[in-house]
Coordinates of N, CA and C in Angstrom, one line a residue:
X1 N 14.7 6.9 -14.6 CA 13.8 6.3 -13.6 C 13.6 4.8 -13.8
X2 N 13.9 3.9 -12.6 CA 13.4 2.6 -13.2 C 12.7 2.3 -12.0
X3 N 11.5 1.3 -12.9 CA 10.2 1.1 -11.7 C 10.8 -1.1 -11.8
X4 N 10.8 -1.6 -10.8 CA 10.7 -2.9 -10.5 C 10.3 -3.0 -9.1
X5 N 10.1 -4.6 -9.1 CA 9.8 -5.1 -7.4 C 11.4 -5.0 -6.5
X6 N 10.8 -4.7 -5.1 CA 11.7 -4.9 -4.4 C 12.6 -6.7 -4.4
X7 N 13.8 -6.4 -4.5 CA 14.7 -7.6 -4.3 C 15.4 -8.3 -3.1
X8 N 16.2 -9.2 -2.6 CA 16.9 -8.8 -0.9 C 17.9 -7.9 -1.2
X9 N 18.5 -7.6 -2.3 CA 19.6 -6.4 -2.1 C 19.4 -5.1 -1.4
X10 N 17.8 -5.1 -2.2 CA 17.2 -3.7 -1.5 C 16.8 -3.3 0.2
X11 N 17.0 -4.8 0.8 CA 16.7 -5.0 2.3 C 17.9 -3.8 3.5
X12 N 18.4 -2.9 2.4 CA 19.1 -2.0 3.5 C 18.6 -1.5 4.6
X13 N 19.2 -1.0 6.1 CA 18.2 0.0 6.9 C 18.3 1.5 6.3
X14 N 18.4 1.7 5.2 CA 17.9 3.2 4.3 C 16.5 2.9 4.0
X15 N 17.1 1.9 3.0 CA 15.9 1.5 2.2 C 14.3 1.3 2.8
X16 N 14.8 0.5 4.1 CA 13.8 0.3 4.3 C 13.0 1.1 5.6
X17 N 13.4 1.8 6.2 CA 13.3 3.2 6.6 C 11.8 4.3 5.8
X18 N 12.9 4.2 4.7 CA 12.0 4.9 3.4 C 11.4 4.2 2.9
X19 N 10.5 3.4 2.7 CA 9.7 2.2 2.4 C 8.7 2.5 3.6
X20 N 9.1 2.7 4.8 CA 8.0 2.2 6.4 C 7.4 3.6 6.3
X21 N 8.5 4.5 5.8 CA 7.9 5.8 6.1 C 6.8 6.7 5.2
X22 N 7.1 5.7 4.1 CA 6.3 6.3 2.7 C 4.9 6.0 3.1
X23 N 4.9 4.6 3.5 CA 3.6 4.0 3.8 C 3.2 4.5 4.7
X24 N 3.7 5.2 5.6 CA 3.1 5.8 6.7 C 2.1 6.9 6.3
X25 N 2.8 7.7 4.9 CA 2.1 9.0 4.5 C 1.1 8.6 3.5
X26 N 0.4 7.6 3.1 CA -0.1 7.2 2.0 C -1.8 7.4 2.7
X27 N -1.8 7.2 3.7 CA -3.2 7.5 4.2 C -3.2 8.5 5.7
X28 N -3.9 9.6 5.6 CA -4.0 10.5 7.3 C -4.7 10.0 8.2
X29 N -5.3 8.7 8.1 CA -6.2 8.3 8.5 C -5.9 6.7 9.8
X30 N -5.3 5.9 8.6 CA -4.8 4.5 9.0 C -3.8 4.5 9.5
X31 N -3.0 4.9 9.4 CA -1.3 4.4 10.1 C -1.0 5.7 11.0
X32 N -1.2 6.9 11.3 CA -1.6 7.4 12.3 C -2.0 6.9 13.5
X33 N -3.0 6.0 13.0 CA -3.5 5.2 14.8 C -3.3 3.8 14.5
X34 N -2.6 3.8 14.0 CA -1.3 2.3 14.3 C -0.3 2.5 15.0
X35 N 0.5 3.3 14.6 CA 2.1 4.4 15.4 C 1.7 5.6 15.3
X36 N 2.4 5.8 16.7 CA 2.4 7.1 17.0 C 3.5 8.0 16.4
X37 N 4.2 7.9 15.7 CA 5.0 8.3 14.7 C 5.7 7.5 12.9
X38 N 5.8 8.9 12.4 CA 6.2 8.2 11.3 C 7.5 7.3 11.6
X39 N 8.2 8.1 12.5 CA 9.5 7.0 12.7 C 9.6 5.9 13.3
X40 N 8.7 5.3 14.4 CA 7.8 4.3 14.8 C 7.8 3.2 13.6
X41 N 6.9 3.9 12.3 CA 6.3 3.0 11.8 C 7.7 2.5 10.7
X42 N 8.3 3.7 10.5 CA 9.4 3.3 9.7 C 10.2 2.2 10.3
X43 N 10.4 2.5 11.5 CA 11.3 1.3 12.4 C 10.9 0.4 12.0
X44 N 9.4 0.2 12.6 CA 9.0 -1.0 12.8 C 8.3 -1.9 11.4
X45 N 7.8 -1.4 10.3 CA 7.9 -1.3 9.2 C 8.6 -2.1 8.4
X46 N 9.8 -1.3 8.6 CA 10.8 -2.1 7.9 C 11.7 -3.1 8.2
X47 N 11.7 -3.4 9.6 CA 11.7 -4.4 10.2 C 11.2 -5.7 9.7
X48 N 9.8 -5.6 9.8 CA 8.9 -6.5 9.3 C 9.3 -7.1 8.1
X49 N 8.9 -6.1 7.6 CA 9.9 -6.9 6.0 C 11.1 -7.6 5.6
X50 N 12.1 -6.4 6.7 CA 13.0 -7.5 6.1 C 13.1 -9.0 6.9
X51 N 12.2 -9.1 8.0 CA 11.9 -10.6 8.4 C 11.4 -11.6 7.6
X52 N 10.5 -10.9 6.8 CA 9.5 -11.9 5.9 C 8.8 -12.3 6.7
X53 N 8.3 -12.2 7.6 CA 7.1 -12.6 8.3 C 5.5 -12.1 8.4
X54 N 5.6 -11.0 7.8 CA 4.2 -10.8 7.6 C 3.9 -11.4 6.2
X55 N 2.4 -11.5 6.1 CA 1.3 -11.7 5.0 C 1.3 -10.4 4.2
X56 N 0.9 -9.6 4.3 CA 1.2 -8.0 3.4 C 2.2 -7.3 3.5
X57 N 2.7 -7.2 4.5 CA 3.7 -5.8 4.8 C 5.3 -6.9 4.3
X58 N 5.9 -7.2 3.4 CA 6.5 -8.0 2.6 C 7.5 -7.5 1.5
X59 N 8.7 -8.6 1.1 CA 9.5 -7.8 0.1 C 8.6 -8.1 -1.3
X60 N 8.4 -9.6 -1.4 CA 6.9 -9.3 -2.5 C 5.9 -8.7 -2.8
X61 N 5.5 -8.3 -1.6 CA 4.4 -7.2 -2.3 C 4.7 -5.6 -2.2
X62 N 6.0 -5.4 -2.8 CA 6.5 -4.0 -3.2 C 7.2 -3.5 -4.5
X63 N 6.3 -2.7 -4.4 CA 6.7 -2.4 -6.1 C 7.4 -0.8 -6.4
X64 N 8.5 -0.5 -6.8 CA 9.1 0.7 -6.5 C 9.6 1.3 -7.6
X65 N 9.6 2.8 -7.5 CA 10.3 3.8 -8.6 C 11.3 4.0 -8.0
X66 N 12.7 4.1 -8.7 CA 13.8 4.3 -7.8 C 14.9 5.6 -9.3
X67 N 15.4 6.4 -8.7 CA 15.9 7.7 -9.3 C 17.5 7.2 -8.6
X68 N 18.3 6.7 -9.5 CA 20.1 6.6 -8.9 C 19.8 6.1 -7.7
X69 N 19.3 4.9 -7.3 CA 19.1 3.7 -6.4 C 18.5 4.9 -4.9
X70 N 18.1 5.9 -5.8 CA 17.2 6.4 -4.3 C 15.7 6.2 -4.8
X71 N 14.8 5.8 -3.2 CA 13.7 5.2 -3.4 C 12.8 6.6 -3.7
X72 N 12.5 6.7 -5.0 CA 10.9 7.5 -5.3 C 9.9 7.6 -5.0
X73 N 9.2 6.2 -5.2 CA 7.5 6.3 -5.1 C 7.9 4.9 -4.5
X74 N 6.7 4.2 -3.6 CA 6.2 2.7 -3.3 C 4.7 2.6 -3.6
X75 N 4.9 1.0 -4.3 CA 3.4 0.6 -4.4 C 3.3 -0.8 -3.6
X76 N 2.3 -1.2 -2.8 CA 2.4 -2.5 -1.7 C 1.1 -2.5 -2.4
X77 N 1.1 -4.1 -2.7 CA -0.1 -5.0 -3.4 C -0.3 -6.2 -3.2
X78 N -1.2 -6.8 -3.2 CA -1.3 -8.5 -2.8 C -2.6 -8.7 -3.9
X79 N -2.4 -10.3 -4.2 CA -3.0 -10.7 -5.3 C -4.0 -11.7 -4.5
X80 N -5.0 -11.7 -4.9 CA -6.7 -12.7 -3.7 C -6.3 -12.5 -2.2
X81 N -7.2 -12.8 -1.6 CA -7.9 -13.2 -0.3 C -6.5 -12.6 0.7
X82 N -6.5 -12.1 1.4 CA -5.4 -11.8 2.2 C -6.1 -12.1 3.4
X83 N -5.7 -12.9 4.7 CA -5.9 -13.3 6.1 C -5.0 -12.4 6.7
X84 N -4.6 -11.4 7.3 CA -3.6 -10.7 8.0 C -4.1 -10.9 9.2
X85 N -2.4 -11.2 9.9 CA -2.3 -11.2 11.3 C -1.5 -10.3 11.9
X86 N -1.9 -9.6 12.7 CA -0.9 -8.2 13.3 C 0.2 -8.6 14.0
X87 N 0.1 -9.7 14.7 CA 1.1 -10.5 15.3 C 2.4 -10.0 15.1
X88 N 2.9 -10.5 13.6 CA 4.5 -10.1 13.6 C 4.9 -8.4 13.8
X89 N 4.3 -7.7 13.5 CA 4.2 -6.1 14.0 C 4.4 -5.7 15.3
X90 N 3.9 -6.8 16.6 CA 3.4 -6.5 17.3 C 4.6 -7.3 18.1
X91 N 5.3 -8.6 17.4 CA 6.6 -9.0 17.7 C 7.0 -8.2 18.1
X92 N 7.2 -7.2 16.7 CA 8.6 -6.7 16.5 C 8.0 -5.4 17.7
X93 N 7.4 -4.8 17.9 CA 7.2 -3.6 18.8 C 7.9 -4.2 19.9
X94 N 7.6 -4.8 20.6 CA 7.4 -5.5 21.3 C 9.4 -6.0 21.8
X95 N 10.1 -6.7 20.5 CA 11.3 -6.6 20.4 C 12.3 -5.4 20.5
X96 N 11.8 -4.4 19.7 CA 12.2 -2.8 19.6 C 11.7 -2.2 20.3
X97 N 11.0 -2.3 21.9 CA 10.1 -1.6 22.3 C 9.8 0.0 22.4
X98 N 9.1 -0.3 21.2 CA 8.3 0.3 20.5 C 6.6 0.7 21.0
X99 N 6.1 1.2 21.4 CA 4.9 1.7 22.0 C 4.1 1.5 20.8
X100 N 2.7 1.5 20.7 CA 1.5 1.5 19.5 C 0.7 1.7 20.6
X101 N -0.3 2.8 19.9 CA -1.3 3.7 20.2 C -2.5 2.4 20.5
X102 N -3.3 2.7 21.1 CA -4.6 1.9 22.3 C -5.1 1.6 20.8
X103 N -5.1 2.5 19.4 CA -6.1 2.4 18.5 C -5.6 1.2 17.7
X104 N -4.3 0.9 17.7 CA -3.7 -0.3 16.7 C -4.9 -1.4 16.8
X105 N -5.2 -2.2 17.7 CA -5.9 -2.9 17.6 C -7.1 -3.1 16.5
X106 N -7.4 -1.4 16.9 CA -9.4 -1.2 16.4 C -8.7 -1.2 14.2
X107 N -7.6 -1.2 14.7 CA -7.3 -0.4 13.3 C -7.3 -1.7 12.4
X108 N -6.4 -2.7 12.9 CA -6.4 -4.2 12.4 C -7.8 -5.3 12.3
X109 N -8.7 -4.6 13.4 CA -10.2 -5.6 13.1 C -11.0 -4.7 12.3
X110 N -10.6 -3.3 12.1 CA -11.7 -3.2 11.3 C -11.6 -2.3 10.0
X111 N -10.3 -2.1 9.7 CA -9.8 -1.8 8.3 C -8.8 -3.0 7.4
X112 N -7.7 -3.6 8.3 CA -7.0 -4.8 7.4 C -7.8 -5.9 7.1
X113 N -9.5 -6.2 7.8 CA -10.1 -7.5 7.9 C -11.0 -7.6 6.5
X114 N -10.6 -6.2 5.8 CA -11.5 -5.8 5.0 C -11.1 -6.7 3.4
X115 N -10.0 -7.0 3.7 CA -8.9 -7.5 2.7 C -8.8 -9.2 2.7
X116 N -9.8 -9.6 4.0 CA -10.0 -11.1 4.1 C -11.0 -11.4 3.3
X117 N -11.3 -11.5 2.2 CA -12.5 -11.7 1.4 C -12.8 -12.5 0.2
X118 N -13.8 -13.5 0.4 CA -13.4 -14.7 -1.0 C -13.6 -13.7 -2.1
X119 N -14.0 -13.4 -2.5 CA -14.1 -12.5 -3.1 C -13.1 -11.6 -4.4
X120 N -12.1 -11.4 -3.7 CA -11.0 -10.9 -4.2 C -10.1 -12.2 -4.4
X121 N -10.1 -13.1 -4.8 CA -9.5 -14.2 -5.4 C -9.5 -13.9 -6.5
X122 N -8.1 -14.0 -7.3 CA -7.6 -14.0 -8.5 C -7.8 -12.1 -8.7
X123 N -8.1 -11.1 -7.9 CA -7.6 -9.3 -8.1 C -6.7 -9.3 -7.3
X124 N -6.2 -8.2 -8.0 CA -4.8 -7.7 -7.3 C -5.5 -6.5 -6.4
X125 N -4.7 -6.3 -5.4 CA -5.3 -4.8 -4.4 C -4.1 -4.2 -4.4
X126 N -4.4 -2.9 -4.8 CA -3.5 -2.0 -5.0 C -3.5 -1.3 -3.1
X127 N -2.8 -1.7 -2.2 CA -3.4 -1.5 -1.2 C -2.8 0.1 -1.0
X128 N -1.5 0.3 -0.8 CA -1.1 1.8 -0.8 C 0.1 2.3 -2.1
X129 N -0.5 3.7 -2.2 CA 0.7 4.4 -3.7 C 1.0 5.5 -2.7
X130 N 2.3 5.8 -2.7 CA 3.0 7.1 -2.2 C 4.1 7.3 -2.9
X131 N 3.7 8.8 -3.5 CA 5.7 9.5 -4.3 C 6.2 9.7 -3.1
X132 N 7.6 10.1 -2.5 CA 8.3 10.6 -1.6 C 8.3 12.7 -2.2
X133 N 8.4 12.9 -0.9 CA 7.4 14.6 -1.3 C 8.4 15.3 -1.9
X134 N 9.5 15.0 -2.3 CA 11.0 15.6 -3.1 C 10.7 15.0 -4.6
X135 N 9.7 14.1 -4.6 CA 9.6 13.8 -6.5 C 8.7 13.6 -6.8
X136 N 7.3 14.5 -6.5 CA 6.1 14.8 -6.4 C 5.7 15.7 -7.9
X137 N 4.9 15.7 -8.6 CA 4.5 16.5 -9.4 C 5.6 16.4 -10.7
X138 N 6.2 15.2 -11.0 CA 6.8 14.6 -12.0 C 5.9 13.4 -12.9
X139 N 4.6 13.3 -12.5 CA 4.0 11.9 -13.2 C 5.0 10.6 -12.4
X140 N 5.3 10.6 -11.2 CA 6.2 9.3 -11.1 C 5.3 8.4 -10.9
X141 N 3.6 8.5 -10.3 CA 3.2 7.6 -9.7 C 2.3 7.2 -11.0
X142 N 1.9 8.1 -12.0 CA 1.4 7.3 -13.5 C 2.3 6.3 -13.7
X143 N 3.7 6.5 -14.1 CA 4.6 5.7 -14.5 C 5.0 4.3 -13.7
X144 N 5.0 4.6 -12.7 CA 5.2 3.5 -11.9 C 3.9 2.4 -12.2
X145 N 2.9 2.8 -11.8 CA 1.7 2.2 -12.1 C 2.0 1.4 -13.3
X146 N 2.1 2.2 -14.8 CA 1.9 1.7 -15.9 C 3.0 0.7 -16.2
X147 N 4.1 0.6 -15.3 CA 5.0 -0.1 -15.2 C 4.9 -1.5 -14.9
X148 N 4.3 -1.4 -13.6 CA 3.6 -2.4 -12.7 C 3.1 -3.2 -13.0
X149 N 1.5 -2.4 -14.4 CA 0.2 -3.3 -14.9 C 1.3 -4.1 -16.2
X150 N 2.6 -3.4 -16.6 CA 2.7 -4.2 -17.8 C 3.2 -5.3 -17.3
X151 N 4.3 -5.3 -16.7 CA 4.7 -6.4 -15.7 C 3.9 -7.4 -15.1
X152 N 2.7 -7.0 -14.3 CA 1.8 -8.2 -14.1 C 1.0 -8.6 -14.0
X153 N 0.1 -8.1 -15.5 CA -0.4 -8.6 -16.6 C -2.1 -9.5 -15.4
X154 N -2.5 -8.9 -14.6 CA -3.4 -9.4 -14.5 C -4.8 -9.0 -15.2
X155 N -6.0 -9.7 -14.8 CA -7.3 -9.4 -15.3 C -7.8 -8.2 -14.3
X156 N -7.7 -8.6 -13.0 CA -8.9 -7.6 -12.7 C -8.0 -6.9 -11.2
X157 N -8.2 -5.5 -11.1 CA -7.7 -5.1 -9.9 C -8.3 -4.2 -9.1
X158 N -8.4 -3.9 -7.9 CA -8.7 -2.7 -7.3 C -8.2 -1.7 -6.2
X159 N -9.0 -1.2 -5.8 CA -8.2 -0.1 -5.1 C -9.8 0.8 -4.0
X160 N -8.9 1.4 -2.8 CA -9.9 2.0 -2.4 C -9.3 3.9 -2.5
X161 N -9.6 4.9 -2.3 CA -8.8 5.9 -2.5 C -9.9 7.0 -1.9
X162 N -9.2 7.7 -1.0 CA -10.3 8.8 0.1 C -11.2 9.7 -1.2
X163 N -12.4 10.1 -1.0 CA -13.1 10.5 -1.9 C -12.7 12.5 -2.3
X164 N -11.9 12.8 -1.2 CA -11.6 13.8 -1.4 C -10.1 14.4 -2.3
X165 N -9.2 13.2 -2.5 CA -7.8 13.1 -2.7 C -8.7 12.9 -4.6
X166 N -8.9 14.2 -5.1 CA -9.6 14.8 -6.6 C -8.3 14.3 -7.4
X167 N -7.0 14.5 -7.0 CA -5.5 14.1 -8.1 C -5.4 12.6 -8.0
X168 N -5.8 12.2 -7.1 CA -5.6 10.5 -7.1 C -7.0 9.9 -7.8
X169 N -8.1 10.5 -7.4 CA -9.0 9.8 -8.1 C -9.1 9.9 -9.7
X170 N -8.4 11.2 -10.0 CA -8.5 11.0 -11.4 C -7.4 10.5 -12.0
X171 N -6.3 10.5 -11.7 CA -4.7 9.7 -11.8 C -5.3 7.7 -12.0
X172 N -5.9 7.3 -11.2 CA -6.4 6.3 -11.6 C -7.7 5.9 -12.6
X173 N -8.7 6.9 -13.0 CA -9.3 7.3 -13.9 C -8.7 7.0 -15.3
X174 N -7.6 8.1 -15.3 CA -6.9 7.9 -16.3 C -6.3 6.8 -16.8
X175 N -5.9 6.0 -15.7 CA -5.4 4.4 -16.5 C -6.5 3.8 -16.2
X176 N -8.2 4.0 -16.6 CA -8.5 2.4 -16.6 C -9.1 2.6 -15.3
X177 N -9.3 3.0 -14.5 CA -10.6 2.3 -13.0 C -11.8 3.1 -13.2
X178 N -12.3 2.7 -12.6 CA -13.8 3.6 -12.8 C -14.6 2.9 -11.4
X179 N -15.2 4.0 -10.6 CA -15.5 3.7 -9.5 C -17.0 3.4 -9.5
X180 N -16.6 1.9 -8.6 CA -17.9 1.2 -8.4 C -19.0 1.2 -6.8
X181 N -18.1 2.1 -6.1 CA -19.2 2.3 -5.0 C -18.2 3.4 -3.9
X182 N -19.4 3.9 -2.8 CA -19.0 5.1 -1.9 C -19.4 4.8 -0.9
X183 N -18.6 5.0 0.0 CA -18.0 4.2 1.5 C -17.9 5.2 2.8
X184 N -17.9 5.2 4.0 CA -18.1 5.6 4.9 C -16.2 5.0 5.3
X185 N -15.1 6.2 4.8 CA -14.2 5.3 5.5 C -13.7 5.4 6.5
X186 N -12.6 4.4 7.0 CA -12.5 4.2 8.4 C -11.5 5.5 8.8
X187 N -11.8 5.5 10.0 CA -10.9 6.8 11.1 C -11.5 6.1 12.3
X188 N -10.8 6.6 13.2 CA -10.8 7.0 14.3 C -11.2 8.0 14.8
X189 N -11.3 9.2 14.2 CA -11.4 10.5 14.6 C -13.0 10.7 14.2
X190 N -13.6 11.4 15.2 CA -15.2 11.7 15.1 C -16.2 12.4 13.3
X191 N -14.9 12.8 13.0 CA -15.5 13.2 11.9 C -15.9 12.0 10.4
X192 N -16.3 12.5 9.8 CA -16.7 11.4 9.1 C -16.1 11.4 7.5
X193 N -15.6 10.7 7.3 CA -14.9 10.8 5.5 C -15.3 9.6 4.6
X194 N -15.5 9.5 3.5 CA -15.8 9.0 2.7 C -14.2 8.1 1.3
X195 N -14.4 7.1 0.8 CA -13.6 6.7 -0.2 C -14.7 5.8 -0.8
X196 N -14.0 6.5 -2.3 CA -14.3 5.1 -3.4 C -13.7 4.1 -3.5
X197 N -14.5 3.0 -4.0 CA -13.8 1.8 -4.5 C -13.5 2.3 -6.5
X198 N -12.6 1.3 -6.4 CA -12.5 1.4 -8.1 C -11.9 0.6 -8.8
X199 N -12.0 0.0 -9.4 CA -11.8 -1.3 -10.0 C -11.2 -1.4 -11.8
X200 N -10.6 -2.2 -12.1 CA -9.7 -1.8 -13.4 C -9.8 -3.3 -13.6
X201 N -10.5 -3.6 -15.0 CA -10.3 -4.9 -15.2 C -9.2 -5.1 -17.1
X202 N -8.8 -6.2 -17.4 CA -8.3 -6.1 -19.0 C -8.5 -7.6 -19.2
X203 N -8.1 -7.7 -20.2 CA -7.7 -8.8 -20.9 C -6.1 -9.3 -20.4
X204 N -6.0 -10.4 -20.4 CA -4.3 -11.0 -20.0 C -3.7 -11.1 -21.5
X205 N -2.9 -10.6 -21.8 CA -2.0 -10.6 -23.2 C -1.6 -12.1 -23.6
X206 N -1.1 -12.5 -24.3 CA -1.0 -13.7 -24.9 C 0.7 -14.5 -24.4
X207 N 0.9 -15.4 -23.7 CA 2.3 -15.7 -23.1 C 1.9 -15.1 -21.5
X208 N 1.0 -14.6 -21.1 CA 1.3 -14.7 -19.6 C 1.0 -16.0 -18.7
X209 N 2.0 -15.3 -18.1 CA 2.2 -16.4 -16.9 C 1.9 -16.2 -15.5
X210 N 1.2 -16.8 -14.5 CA 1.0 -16.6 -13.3 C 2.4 -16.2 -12.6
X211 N 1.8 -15.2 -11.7 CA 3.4 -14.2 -11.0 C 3.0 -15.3 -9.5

């Protein structure tokens, strides 16, 4: 197994297919009422990236387990304050015409705005972790993770994670977070769900350098 950041080699339409689509399954909640399909989001998804035009959805902010250059797990992260603009998504629909659900809108003012915050200057946001469901129940997403943190060596990180997903909240437990507060999280749908925050801070090792 090897865990690194995405590169442009990796910019295939496989690759990035599986990349749009992982992130699709990483929450039941948020990218549901962005696209109305996973293959929607995969299209359009991976699109995005390999434009480089977005602020988050990016070849930089992807960090990946790959099994014989097939993609495993994805982790998408960004380091301080993120401003996101839906705009290039909305290009690209728009170029692919591509339909998005009435809810895309409500989804970008009031879950991605959450990520505009001075605040988070100098943490990293672990924003989505997904294994692909064929290499599930191997530890890939421990390993990847621990891969990640050695690589790049920051001080302080966080993460939000649904309060009911008991294997993810303790999966990050175990490396290091410990949750600092309980949230009413977002949907669309009338019922009401909850996520922790959780936060992982260390020391920077000696020779690091700003990524």
């Amino acid at each position: 197994m090897e865990f690194r950041r995405l590169v442009p080699a990796d910019l295939r339409d496989e690759t990035l297919r599986a990349v749009g689509a992982l992130l699709y399954e990483t929450d039941p909640f948020i990218y549901p009422a962005m696209f109305y399909s996973e293959a929607d989001a995969a299209a359009l998804l991976g699109a995005v990236i390999r434009a480089g035009s977005d602020a988050m959805f990016r070849m930089e902010n992807l960090y990946a387990a790959w099994e014989k250059e097939s993609l495993a797990a994805i982790l998408l992260w960004h380091k301080g304050r993120l401003c996101w603009d839906k705009d290039p998504i909305l290009a690209m629909a728009k170029a692919k015409s591509i339909r998005l659900p009435d809810t895309f809108d409500l989804v970008c003012r009031k879950y991605f705005s959450e990520y505009d915050d001075a605040s988070l200057e100098g943490v990293v946001s672990l924003i989505n972790v997904c294994v692909d469901r064929h290499h599930r129940s191997r530890g890939i997403a421990k390993q990847m993770l621990q891969a990640f943190f050695e690589e790049i060596r920051e001080e302080s990180y966080e993460l939000y994670c649904l309060e009911d997903n008991r294997r993810a909240v303790e999966l990050y437990q175990g490396l290091g977070f410990t949750t600092v507060s309980r949230q009413k999280a977002f949907t669309v749908r009338k019922e009401e769900i909850y996520s922790v925050k959780m936060v992982r801070h260390c020391t920077k090792l000696p020779g690091h350098t700003e990524s």
